[in-house]
Short mmCIF file of C-alpha atoms in Angstrom, two decimals:
data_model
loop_
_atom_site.label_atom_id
_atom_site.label_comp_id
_atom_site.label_asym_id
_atom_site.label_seq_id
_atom_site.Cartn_x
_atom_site.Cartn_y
_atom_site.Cartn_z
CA UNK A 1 104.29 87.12 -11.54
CA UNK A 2 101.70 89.65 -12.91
CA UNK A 3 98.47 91.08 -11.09
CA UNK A 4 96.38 89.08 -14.19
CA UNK A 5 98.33 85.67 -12.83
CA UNK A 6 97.13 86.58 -9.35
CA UNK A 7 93.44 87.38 -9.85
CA UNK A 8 93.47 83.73 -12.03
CA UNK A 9 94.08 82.53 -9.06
CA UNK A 10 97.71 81.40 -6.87
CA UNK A 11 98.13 79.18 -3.79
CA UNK A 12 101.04 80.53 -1.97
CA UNK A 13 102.86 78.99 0.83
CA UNK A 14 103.69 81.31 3.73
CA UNK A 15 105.33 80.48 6.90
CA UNK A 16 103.18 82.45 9.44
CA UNK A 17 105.23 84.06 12.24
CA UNK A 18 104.49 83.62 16.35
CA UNK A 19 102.26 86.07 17.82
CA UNK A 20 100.48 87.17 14.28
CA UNK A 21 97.04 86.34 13.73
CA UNK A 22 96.18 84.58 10.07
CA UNK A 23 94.34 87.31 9.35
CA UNK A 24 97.38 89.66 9.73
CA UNK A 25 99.69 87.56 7.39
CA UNK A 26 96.71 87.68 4.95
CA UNK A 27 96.12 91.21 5.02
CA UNK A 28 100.16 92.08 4.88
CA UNK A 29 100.41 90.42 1.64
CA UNK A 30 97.20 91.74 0.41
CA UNK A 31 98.42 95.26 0.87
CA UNK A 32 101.83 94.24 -0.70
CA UNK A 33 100.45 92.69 -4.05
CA UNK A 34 98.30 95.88 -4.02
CA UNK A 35 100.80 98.22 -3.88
CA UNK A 36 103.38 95.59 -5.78
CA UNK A 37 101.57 94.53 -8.79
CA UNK A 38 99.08 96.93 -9.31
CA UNK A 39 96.32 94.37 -8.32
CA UNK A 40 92.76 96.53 -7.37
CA UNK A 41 92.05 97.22 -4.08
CA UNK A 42 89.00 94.84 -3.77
CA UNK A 43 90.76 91.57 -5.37
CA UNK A 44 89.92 88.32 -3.67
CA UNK A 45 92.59 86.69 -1.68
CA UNK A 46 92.11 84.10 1.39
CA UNK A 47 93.65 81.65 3.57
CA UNK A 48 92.67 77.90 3.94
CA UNK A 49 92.38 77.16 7.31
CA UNK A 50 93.22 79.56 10.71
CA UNK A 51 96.50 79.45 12.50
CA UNK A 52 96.51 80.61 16.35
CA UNK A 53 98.52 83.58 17.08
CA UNK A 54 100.59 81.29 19.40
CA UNK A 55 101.79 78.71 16.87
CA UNK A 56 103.45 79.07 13.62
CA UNK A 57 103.87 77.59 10.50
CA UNK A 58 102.05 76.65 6.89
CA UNK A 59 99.20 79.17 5.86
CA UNK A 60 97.74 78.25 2.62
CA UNK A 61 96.72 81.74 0.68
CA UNK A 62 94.60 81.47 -1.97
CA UNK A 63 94.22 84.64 -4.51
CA UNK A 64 91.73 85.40 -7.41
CA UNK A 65 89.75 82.33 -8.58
CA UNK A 66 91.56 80.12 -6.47
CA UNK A 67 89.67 80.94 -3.00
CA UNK A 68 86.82 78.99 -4.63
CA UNK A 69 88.93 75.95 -3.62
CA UNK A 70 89.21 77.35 -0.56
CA UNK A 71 86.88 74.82 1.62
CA UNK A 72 88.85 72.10 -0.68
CA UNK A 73 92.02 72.33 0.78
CA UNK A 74 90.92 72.94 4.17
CA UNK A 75 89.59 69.42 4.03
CA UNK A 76 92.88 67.76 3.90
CA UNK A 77 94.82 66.28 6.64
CA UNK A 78 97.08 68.32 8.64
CA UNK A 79 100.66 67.60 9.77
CA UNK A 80 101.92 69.40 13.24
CA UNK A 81 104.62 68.99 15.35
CA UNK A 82 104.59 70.57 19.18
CA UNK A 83 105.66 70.38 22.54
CA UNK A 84 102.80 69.60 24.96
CA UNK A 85 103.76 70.37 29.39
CA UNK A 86 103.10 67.56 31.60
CA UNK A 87 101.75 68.15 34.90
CA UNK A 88 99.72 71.58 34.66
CA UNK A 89 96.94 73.14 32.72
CA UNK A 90 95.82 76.21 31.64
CA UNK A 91 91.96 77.48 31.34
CA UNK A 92 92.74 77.95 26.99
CA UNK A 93 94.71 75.04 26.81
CA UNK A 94 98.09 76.76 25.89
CA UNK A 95 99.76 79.59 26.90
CA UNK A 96 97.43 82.26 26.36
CA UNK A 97 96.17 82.23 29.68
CA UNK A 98 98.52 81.19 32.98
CA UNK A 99 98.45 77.72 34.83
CA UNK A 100 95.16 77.28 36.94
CA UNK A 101 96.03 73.88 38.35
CA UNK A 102 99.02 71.45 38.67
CA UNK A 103 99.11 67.66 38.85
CA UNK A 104 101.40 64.80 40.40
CA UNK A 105 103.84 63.36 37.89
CA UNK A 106 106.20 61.08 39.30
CA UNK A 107 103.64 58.07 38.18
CA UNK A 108 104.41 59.27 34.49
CA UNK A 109 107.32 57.21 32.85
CA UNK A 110 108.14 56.58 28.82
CA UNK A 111 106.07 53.61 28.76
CA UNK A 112 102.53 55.37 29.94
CA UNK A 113 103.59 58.16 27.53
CA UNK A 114 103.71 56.09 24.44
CA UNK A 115 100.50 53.87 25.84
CA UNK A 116 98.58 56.84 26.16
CA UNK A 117 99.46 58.51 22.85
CA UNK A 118 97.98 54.91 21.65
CA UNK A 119 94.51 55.71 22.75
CA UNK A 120 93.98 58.77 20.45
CA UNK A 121 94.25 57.19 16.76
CA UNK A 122 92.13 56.72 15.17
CA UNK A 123 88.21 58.93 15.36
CA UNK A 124 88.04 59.94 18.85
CA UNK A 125 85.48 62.53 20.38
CA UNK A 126 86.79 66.29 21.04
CA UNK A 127 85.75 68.83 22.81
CA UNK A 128 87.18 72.29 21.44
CA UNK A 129 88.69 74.79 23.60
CA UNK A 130 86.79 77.30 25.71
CA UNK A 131 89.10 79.95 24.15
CA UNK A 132 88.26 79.59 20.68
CA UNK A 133 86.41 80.68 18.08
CA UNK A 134 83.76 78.32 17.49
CA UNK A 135 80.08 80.35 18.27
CA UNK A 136 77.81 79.35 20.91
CA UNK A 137 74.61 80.92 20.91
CA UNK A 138 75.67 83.55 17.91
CA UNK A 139 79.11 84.31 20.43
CA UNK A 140 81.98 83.29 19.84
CA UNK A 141 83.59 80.93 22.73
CA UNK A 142 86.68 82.86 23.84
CA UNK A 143 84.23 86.17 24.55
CA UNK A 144 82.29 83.59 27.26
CA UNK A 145 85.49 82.86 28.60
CA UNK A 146 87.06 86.25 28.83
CA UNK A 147 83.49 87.47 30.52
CA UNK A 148 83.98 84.34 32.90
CA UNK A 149 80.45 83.03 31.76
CA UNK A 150 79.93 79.12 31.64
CA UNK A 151 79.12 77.22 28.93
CA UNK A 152 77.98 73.87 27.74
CA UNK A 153 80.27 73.14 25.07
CA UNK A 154 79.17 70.01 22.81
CA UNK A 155 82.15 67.08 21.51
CA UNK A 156 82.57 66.87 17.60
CA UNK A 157 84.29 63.70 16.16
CA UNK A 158 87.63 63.89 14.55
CA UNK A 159 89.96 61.99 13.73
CA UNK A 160 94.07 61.28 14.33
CA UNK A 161 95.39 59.58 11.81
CA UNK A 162 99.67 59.08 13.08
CA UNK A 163 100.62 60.57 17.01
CA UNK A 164 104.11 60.33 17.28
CA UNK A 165 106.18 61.19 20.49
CA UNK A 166 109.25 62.34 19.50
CA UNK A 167 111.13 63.33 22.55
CA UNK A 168 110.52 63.21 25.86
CA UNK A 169 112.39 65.44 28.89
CA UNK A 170 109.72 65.71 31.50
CA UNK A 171 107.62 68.25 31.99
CA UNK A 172 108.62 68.52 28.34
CA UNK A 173 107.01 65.77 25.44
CA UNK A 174 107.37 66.64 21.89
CA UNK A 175 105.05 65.15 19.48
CA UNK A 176 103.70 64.94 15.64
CA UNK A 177 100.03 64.59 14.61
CA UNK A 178 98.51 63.96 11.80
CA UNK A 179 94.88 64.57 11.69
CA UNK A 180 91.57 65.96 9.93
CA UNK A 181 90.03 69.64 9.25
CA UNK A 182 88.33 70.25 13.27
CA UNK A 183 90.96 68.52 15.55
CA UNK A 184 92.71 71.27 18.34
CA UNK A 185 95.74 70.42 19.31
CA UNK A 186 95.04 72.53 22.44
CA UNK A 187 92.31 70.07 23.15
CA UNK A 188 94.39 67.32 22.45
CA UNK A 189 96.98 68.30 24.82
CA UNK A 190 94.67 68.61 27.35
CA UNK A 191 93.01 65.22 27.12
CA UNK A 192 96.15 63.72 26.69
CA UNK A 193 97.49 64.98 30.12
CA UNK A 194 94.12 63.74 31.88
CA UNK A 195 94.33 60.61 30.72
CA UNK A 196 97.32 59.73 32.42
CA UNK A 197 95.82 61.09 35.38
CA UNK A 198 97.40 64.18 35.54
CA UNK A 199 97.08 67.59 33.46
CA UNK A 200 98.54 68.66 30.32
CA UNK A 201 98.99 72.03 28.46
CA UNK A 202 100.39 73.07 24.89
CA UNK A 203 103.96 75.59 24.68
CA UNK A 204 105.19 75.06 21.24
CA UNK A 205 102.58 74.40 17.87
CA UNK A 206 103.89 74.28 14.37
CA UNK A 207 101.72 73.28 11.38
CA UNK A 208 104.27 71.31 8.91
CA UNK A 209 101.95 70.28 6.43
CA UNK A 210 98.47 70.49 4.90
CA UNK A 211 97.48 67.57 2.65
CA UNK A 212 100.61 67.65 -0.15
CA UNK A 213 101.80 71.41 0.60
CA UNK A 214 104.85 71.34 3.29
CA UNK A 215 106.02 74.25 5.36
CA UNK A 216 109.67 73.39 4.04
CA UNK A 217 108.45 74.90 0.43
CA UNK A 218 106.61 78.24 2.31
CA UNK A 219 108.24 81.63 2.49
CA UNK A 220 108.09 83.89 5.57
CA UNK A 221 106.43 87.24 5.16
CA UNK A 222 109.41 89.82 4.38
CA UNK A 223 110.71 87.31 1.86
CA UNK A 224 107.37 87.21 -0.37
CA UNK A 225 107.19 91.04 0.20
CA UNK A 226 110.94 91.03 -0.89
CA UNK A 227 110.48 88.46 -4.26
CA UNK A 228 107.49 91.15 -5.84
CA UNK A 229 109.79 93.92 -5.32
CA UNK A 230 112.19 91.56 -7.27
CA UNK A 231 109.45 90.81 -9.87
CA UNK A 232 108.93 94.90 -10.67
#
């Protein structure tokens, strides 16, 4: 593919590593078609909707005249699949930050699982994560947090359209959610754990699909670094 297909504009599929931020993937593969393809320095290239460093999966990258549909694709419904820890919670929700309280569990059983998982289709009310980065006040939520400052954080409707459990080995239960641009899956987990009357955290989050795009079609970073050297 040329710099001139590029800057008309690409989606590209990339399967975004653990532990990188979206704006790393973004900016590795902006330096690579730069240095690649020729492409200048100041071309426009994007992603359609953040990953968290702690999960993995589909990044939609958008290049050249393509990140006008940017806001377009981050509008469809996303697929994940995860593993969510019964009985504890965190202060972020995941594993960013270590447990702060533990709950009883032995009340927990398959059926209460699956009843549970019930109550969230559909358009629920959400409230997102301290540790993210939504803005309070012109400040972005995870800097209250980290200065231990308390905050009035507002719900936002969203809305779950399929919440599958798909295995369950307590204080493990994997699951896949389908739902709308907004929804956290931190949050999620969390609400899902007090509503059985205990606490709940997420430890594994994979993003398998985005509207019609599917993580099964993406490439990982080295290999789309590895198909423009191929393309030279």
């Amino acid at each position: 593919m040329s710099a001139e297909d590029y800057l008309n504009g690409q989606i590209i599929l990339i399967d975004k590593p653990l532990h990188w931020t979206s704006f790393q993937a973004v900016n590795k593969m902006k330096y690579a078609l730069i240095n690649k393809t020729g492409l200048p320095k100041k071309f426009k290239i994007g992603h359609a909707g953040t990953l968290d460093p702690l999960a993995s999966g589909l990044l939609l990258v958008c290049t050249g005249k393509f990140t006008k549909r940017i806001a377009e694709l981050q509008g469809q419904a996303k697929e994940y699949t995860g593993t969510f820890y019964i009985g504890a919670t965190t202060p972020s929700y995941d594993l960013e930050t270590e447990i702060d309280e533990t709950f009883e569990t032995s009340h927990i059983d398959e059926v209460l699982i699956h009843e549970t998982a019930k109550q969230f289709l559909g358009e629920i009310d959400q409230k997102p994560p301290i540790f993210s980065a939504i803005k309070k006040d012109g400040i972005r939520l995870y800097e209250h947090a980290r200065a231990g400052e308390t905050v009035e954080i507002a719900t936002r409707k969203t809305t779950v359209h399929e919440f599958e459990i798909t295995r369950i080995a307590l204080p493990e239960v994997d699951f896949r959610v389908v739902c709308s641009k907004g929804t956290y899956i931190r949050s999620l987990a969390y609400d899902f754990g007090k509503a059985m009357n205990s606490g709940s955290h997420l430890i594994v989050l994979r993003r398998t699909k985005i509207g019609n795009y599917e993580v099964t079609d993406a490439l990982d970073l080295t290999l789309f670094e590895q198909s423009l050297v191929q393309k030279l």
